[in-house]
Short mmCIF file of C-alpha atoms in Angstrom, two decimals:
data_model
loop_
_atom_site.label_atom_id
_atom_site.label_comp_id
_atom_site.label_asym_id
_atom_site.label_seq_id
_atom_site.Cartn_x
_atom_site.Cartn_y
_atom_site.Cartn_z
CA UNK I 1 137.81 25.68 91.89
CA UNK I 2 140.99 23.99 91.45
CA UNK I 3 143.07 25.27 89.06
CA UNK I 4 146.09 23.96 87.17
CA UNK I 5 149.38 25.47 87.32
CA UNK I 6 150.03 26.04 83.60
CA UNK I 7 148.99 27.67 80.46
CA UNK I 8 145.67 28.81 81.05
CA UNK I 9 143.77 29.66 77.47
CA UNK I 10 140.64 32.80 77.82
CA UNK I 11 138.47 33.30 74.91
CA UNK I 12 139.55 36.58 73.25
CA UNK I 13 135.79 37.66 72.40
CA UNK I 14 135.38 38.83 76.09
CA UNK I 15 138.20 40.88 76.45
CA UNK I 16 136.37 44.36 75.55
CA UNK I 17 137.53 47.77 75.38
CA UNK I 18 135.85 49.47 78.60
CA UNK I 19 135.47 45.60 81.14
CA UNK I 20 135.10 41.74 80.40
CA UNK I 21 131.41 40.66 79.42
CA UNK I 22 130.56 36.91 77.91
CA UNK I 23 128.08 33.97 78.73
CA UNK I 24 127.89 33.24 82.15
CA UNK I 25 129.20 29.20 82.37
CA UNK I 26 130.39 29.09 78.76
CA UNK I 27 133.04 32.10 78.52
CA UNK I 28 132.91 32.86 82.09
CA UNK I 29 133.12 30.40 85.19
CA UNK I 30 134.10 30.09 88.80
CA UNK I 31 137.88 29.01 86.84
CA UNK I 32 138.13 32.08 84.70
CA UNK I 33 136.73 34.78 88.09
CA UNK I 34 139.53 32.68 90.16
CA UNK I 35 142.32 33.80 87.45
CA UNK I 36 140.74 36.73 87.59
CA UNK I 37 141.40 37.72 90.82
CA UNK I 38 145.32 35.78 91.11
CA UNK I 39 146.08 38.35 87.90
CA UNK I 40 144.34 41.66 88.98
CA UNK I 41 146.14 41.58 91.84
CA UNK I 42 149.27 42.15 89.77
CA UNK I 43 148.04 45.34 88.56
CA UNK I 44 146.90 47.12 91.80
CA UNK I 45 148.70 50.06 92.96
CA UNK I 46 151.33 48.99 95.73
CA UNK I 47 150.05 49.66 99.55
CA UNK I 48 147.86 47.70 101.83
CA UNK I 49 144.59 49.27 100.96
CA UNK I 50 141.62 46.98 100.45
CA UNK I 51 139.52 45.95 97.60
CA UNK I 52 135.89 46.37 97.30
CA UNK I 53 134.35 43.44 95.51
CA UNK I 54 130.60 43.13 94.34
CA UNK I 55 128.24 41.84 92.37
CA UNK I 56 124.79 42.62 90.26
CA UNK I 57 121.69 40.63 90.77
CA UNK I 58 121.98 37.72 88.61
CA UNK I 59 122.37 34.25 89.49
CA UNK I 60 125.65 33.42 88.40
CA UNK I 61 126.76 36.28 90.02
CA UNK I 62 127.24 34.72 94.14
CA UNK I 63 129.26 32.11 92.79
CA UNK I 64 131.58 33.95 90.70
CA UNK I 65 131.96 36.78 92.72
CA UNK I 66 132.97 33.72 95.25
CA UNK I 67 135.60 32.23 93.46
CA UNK I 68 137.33 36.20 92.05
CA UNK I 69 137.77 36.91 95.93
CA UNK I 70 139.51 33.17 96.70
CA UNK I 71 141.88 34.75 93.75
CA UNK I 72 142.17 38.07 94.83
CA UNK I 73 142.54 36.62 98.65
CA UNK I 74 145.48 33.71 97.57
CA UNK I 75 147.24 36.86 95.93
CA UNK I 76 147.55 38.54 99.02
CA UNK I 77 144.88 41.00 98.59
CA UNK I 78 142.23 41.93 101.58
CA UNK I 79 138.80 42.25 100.21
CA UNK I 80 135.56 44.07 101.50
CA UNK I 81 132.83 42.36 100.28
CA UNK I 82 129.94 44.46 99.05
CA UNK I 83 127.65 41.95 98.29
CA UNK I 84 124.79 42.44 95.55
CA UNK I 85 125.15 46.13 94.68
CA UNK I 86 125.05 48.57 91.92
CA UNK I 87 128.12 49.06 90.31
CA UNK I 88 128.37 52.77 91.25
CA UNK I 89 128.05 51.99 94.93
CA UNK I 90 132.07 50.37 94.80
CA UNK I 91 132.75 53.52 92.34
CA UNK I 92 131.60 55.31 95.58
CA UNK I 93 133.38 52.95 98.13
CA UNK I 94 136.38 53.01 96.42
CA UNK I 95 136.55 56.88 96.31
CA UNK I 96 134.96 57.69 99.87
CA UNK I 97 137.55 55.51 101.68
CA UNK I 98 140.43 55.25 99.31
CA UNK I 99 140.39 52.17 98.60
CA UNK I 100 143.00 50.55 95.93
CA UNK I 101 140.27 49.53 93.32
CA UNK I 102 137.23 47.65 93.11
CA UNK I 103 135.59 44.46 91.24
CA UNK I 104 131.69 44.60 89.98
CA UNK I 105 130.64 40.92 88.69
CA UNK I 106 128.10 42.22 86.44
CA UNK I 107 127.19 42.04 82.76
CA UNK I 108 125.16 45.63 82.87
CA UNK I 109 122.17 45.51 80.87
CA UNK I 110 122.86 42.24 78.70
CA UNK I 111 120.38 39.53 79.35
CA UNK I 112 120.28 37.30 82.06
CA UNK I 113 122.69 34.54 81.11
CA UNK I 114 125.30 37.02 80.54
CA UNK I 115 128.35 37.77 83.32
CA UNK I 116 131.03 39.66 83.43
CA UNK I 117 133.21 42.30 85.45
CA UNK I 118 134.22 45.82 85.53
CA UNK I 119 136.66 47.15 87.70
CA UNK I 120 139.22 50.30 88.72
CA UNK I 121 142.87 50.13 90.00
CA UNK I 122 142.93 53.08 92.44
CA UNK I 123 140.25 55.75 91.10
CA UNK I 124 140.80 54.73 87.48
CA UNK I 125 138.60 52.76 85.48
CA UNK I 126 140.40 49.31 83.59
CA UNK I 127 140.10 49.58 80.08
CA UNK I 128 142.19 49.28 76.67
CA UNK I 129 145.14 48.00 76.54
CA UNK I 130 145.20 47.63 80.98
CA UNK I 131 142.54 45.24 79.80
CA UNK I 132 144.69 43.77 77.28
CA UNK I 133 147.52 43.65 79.99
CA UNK I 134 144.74 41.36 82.18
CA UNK I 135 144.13 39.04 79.75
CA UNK I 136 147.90 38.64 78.90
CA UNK I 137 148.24 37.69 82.77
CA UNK I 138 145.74 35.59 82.81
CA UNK I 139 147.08 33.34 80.77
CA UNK I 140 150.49 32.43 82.83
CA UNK I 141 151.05 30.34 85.61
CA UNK I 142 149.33 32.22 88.96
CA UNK I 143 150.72 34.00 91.07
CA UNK I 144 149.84 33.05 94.83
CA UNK I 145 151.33 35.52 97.89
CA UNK I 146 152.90 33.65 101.19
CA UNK I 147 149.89 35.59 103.54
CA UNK I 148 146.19 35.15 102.29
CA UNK I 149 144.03 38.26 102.47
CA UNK I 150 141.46 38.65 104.53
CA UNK I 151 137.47 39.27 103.25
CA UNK I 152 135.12 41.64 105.56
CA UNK I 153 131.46 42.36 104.70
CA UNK I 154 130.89 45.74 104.51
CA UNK I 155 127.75 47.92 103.51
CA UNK I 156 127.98 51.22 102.97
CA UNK I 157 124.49 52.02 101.50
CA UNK I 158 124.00 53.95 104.60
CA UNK I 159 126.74 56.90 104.07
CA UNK I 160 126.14 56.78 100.58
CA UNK I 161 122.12 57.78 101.31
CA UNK I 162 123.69 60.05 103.87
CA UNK I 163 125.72 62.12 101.44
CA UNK I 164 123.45 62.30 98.70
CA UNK I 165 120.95 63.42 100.32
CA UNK I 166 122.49 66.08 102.30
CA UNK I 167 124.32 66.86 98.46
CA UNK I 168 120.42 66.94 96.44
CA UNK I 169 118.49 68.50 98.76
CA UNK I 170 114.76 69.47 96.88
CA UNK I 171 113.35 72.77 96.93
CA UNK I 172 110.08 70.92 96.97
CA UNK I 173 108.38 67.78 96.94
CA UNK I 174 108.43 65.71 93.94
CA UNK I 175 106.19 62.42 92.84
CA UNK I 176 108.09 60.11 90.75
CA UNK I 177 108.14 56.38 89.42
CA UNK I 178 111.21 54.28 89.62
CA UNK I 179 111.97 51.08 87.43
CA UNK I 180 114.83 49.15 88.44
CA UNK I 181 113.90 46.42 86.06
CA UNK I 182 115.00 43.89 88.62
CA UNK I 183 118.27 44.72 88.96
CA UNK I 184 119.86 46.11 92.14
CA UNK I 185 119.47 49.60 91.77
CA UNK I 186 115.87 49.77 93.01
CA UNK I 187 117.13 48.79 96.60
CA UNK I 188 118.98 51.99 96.88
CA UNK I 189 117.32 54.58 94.97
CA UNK I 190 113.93 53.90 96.54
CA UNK I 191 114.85 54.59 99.86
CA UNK I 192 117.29 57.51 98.94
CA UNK I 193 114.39 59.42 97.01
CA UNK I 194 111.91 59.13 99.95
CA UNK I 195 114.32 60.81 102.10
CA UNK I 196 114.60 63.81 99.74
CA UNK I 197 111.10 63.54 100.68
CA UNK I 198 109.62 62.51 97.29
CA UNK I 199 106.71 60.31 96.57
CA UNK I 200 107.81 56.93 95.17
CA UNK I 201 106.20 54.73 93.42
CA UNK I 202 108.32 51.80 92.85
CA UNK I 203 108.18 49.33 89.41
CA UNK I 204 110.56 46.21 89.42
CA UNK I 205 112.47 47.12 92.07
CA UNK I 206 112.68 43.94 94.05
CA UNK I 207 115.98 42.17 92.83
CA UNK I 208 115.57 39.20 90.15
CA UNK I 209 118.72 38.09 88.08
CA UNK I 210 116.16 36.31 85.43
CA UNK I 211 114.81 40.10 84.78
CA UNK I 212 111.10 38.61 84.33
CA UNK I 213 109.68 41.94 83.89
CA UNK I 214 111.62 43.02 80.79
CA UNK I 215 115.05 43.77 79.58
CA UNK I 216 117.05 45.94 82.21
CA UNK I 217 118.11 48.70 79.15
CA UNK I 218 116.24 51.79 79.58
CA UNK I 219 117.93 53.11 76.21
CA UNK I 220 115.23 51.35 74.43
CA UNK I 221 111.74 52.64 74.20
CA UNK I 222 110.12 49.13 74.92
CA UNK I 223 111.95 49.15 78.10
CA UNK I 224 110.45 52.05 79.55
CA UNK I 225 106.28 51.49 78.08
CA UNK I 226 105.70 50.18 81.99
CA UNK I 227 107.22 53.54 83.06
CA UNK I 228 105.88 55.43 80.83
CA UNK I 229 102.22 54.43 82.18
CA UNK I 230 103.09 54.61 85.59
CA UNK I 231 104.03 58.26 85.57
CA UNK I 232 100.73 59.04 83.69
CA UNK I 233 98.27 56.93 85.79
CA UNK I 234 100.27 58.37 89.05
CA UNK I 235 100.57 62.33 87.53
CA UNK I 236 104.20 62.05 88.54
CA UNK I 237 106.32 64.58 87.62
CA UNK I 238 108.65 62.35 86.25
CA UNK I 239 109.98 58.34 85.65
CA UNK I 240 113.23 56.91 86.29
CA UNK I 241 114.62 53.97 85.32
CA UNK I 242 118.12 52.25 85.84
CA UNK I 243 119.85 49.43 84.09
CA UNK I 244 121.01 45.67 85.15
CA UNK I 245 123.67 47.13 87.69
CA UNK I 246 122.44 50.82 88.03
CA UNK I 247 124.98 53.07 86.11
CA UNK I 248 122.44 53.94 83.23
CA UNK I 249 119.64 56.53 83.66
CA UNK I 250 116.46 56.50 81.45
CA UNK I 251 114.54 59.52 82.21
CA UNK I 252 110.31 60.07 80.97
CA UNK I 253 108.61 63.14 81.59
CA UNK I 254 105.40 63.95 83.25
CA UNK I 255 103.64 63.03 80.13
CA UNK I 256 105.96 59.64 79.90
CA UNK I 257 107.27 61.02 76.39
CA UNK I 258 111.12 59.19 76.74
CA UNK I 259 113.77 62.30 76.76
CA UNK I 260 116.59 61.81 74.94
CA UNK I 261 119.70 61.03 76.72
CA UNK I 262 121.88 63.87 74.61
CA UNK I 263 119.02 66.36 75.80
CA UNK I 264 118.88 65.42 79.30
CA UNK I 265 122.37 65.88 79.09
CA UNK I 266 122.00 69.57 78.02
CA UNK I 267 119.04 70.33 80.65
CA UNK I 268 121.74 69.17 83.14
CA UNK I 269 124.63 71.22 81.72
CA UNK I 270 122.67 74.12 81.68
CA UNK I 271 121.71 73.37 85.42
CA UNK I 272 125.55 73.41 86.01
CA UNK I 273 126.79 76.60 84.12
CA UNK I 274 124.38 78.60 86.09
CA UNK I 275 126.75 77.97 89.18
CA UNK I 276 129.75 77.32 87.46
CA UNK I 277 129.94 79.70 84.18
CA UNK I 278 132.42 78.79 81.48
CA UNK I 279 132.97 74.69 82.85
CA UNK I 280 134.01 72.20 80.38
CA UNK I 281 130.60 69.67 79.50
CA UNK I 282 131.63 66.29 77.52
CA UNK I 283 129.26 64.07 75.33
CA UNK I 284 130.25 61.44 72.48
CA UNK I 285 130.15 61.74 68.62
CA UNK I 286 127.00 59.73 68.59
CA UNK I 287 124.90 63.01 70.27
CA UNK I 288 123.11 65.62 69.06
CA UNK I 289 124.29 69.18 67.44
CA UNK I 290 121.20 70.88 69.24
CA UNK I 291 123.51 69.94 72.73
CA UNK I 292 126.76 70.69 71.66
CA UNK I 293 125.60 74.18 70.19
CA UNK I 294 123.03 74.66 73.12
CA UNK I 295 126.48 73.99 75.87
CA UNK I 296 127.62 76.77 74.10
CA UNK I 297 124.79 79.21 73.83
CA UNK I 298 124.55 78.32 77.95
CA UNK I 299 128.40 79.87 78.15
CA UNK I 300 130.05 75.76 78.77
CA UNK I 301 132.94 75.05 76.58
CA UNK I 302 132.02 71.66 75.03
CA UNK I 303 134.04 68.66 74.30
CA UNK I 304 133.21 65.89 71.87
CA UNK I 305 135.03 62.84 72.65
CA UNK I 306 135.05 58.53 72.47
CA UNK I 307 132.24 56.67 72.95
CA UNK I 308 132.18 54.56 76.48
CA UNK I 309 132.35 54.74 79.96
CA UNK I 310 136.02 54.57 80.72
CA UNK I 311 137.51 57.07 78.04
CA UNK I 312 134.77 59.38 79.57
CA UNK I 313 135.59 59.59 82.70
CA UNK I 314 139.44 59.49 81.94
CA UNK I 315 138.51 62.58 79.73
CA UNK I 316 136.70 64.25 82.18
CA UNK I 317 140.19 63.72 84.48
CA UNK I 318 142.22 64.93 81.93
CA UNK I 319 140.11 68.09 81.08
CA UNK I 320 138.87 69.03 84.21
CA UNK I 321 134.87 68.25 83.02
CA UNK I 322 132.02 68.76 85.76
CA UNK I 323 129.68 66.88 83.67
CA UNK I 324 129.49 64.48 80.85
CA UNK I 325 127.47 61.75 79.44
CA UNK I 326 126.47 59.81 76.55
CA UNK I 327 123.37 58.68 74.59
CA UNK I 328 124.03 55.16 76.35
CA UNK I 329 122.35 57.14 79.53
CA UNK I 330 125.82 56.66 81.47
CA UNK I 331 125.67 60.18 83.21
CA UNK I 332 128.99 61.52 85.03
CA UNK I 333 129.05 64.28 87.79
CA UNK I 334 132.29 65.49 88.80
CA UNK I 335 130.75 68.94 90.39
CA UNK I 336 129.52 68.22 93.78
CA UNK I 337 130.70 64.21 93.30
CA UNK I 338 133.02 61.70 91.98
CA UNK I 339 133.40 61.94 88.19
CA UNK I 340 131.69 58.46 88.26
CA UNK I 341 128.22 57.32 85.97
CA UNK I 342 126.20 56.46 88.61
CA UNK I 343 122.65 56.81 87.65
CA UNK I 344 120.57 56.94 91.61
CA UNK I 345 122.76 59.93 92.11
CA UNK I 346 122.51 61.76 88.27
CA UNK I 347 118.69 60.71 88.92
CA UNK I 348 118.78 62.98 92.12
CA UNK I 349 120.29 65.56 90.05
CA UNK I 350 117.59 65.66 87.79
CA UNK I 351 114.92 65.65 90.56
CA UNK I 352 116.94 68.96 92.03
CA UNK I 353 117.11 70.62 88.46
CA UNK I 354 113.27 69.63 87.75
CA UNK I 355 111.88 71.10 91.31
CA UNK I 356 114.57 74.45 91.45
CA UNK I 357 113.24 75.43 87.80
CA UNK I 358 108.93 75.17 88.60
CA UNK I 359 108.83 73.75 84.66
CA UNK I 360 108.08 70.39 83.60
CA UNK I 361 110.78 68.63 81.45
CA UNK I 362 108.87 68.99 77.96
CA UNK I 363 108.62 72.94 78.96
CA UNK I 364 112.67 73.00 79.78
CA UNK I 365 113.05 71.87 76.43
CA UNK I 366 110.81 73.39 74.44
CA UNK I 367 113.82 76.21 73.13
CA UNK I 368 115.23 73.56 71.24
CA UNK I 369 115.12 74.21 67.27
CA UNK I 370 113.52 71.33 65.92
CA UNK I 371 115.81 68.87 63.76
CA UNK I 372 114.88 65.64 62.08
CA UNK I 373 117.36 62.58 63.63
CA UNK I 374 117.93 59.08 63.78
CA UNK I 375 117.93 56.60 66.37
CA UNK I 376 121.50 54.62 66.42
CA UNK I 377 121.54 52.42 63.60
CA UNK I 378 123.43 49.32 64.20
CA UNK I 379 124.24 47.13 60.68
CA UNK I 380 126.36 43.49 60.96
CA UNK I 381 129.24 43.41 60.38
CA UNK I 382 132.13 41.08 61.36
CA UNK I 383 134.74 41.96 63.97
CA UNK I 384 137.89 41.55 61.86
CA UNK I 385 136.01 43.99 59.39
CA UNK I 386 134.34 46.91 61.26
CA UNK I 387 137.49 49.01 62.16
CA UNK I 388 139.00 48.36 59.12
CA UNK I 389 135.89 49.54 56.67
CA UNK I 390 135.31 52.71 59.10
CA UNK I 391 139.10 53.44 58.35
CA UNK I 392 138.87 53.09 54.73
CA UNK I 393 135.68 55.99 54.95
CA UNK I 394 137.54 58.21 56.59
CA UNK I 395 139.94 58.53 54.11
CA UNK I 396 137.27 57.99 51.30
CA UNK I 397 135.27 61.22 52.29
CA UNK I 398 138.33 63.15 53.07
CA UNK I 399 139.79 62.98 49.87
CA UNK I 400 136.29 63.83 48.99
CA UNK I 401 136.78 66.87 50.65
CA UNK I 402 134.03 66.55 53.55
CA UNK I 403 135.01 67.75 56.82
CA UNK I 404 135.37 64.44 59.13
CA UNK I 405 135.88 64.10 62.67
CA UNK I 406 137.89 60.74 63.26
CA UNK I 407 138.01 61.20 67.55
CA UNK I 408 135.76 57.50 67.64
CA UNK I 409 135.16 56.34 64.04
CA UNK I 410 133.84 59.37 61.52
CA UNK I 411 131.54 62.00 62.02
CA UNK I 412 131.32 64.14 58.95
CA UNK I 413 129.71 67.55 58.93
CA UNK I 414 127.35 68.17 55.92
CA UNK I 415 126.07 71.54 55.15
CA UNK I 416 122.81 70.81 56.78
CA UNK I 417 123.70 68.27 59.69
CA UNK I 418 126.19 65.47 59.89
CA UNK I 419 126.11 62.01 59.65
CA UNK I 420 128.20 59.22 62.14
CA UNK I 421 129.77 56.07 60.88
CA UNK I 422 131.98 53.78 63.70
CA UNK I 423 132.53 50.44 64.62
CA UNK I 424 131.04 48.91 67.70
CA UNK I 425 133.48 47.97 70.89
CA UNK I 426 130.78 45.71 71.96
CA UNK I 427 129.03 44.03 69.15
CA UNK I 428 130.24 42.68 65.50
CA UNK I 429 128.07 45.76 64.27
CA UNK I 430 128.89 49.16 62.20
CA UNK I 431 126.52 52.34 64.40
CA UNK I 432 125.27 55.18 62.34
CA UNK I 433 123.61 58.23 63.07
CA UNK I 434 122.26 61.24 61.16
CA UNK I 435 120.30 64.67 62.12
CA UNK I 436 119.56 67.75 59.86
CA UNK I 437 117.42 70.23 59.95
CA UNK I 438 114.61 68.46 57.57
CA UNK I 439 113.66 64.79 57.08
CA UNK I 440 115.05 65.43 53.44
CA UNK I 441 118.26 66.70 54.15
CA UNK I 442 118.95 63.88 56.62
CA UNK I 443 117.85 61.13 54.08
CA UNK I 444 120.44 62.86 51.36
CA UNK I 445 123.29 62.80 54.46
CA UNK I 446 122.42 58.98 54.96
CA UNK I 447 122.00 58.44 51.19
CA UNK I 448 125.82 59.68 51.06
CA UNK I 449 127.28 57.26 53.62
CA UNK I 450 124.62 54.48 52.76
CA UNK I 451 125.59 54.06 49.03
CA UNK I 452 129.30 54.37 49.91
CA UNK I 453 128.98 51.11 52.35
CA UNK I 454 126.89 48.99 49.60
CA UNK I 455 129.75 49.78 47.35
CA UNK I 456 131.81 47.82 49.85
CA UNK I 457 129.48 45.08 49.94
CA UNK I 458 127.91 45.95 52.85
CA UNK I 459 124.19 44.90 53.36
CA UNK I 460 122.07 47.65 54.90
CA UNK I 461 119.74 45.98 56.84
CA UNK I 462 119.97 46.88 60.47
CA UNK I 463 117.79 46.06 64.09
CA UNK I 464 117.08 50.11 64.34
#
């Protein structure tokens, strides 16, 4: 790397709302990690506590991850390199020995040529307009401190095995299939879930930054057909699978029918009001009315809130949550851990909650009043448009006189279910989703929002 001491120009596109995500070589190179590192310094908290710095599985990853600690290390900052990791084990680093942030070079479950990073200052995830802030210091001269920092090698896979399992101890055995789909979760959930003295059988769990096996998403259904067999040719109780750096959870039952994120979520909250009656449970807009009424019928008070990672867990700060999560299978635990989405440990949560109850997950479930509901259904549409046309809806179907919910683009409520319009913080798309309580009053809820955006000029075709 050798940088030049001047105006330094970063493409805008990768600059997101919850990290920094963009082609690996084209939008992101050893250059743009070293300015990286020379500018995050700026915004640690002052102190001499270490950074953590890691990386996920793919192959851009060593040499980026290379050139962000020569930045962070020229800045002044001392480093304890990680290595390859999932993401959540520097979430756990960084809270276990107070560390003053952490660095993940990882592009989460976007395909293989992607890179990016996500990171915390103290036990805070970077997002908005911190983000913002980054890029704006990217972009001036750097910044270099009179004494280098100093990188150590650190692993601490050990205590993190040694605290969750002490933390999800099983009330009995369990058999269950794990699909890492190549990225680095595998290596640490495998050995973790035999020690809570399970039966693993392990898919894709050897690390492989190509991801030859298939996407590493398990919030699509294609993803998890591998899974899905496995669990029924091994009569496993249960599947688990785990994105491109391990803080997304895809769960399949004993029959390898896919659960629904938004119901796994409720399964879980109703696991945690039983010891902690009355506790505050988050989810987004984009879930389900069955779990925000069912967190209530449990005795939870229930918070809808923004869509991604970061505002979740700075929600579940602010509000004093023990548990949140999203349809995006990002799953946070603040009772009994750190308020982080890290998907080995929420999968040990489910194992606990599936062996204390002596029902299979379709049984758990099986309360549940039926409803007819959509996927997410993302439609193009250009950046420079998306917020603006979601703004112009809200106040559309208010003056309409429709009860909207504008926390993360609009959710209005219809007299049979509700229907969700907002604009994508990661792609140039528009997300919709609808339930009711028949397939007829959903179509008349999307028919309502639908013919509203073709007015606009929109074109309804979508990928689902």
């Amino acid at each position: 790397v050798s940088p030049v001491d001047s105006y330094y120009s970063v493409p805008d596109h990768i600059f997101r709302e919850y990290d920094i995500r963009g082609l690996a070589g084209r939008d992101i190179d050893e250059e743009f990690a070293y300015r990286l590192g020379l500018s995050f310094a700026r915004m640690l908290p002052a102190g001499d506590a270490p950074v953590a710095v890691g990386r996920d599985a793919r192959l851009s990853g060593e040499p980026l991850q290379s050139a962000l600690m020569r930045g962070l290390m020229e800045a002044g900052v001392d480093l304890l390199d990680l290595g390859m990791i999932p993401s959540p084990i520097a979430y756990f680093a960084v809270f276990q020995m107070q560390l003053a942030g952490c660095v993940v070079v990882t592009a989460s479950h976007n395909p293989a040529a992607f890179n990016g990073f996500k990171m915390m200052v103290g036990q805070a995830s970077l997002f908005g307009d911190e983000i913002m802030q980054l890029q704006a210091a990217m972009q001036q001269p750097p910044r270099r401190a009179t004494r280098c920092g100093r990188r150590e090698a650190l692993s601490v896979l050990t205590e993190y095995q040694r605290i969750v399992t002490a933390d999800c101890r099983l009330s009995r055995p369990l058999r269950v299939v794990i699909d890492a789909g190549n990225g680095p979760a595998g290596v640490v959930a495998a050995p973790l879930y035999r020690a809570l003295g399970c039966e693993v059988t392990e898919l894709y769990c050897q690390p492989d930054g190509r991801f030859p096996n298939h996407h590493p998403d398990p919030t699509v259904a294609e993803n998890l057909r591998d899974l899905a067999a496995a669990v029924r040719a091994q009569g496993a109780d249960l599947g688990l699978a785990f994105d491109g750096d391990g803080d997304r959870l895809g769960v399949v039952d004993a029959d390898g029918a896919v659960i629904a994120s938004d119901l796994l979520l409720l399964l879980l909250a109703r696991a945690v009001l039983k010891q902690h009656p009355g506790a505050t449970i988050i989810s987004e807009v984009k879930s389900s009315q069955r779990l925000y009424d069912g967190i209530r019928r449990a005795g939870g008070q229930a918070i809808m809130w923004r869509t991604g990672h970061s505002p979740m867990k700075a929600k579940m700060r602010q509000s004093g949550a023990l548990l949140a999560g999203e349809m995006s299978g990002h799953i946070f635990f603040a009772d009994r851990f750190y308020g982080v989405d890290d998907a080995v440990y929420a999968g040990a949560r489910v194992m606990q909650m599936l062996a204390d109850s002596g029902a299979t997950l379709a049984e758990m479930l099986a309360d549940l009043p039926a409803t007819a509901i959509t996927p997410e259904i993302r439609i193009a549409c250009r950046d420079d448009v998306k917020f603006t046309l979601v703004e112009a809806a809200i106040r559309h179907f208010r003056q309409q006189g429709y009860e909207v919910i504008d926390i993360d683009g609009m959710r209005i409520r219809f007299d049979d279910g509700w229907g969700l319009l907002r604009a994508s913080n990661t792609q140039p798309a528009l997300v919709m989703r609808f339930e009711a309580s028949s397939a007829a009053s959903l179509q008349a809820a999307r028919s309502v929002i639908e013919s509203w955006l073709s007015a606009q000029g929109v074109q309804l075709f979508n990928d689902g």
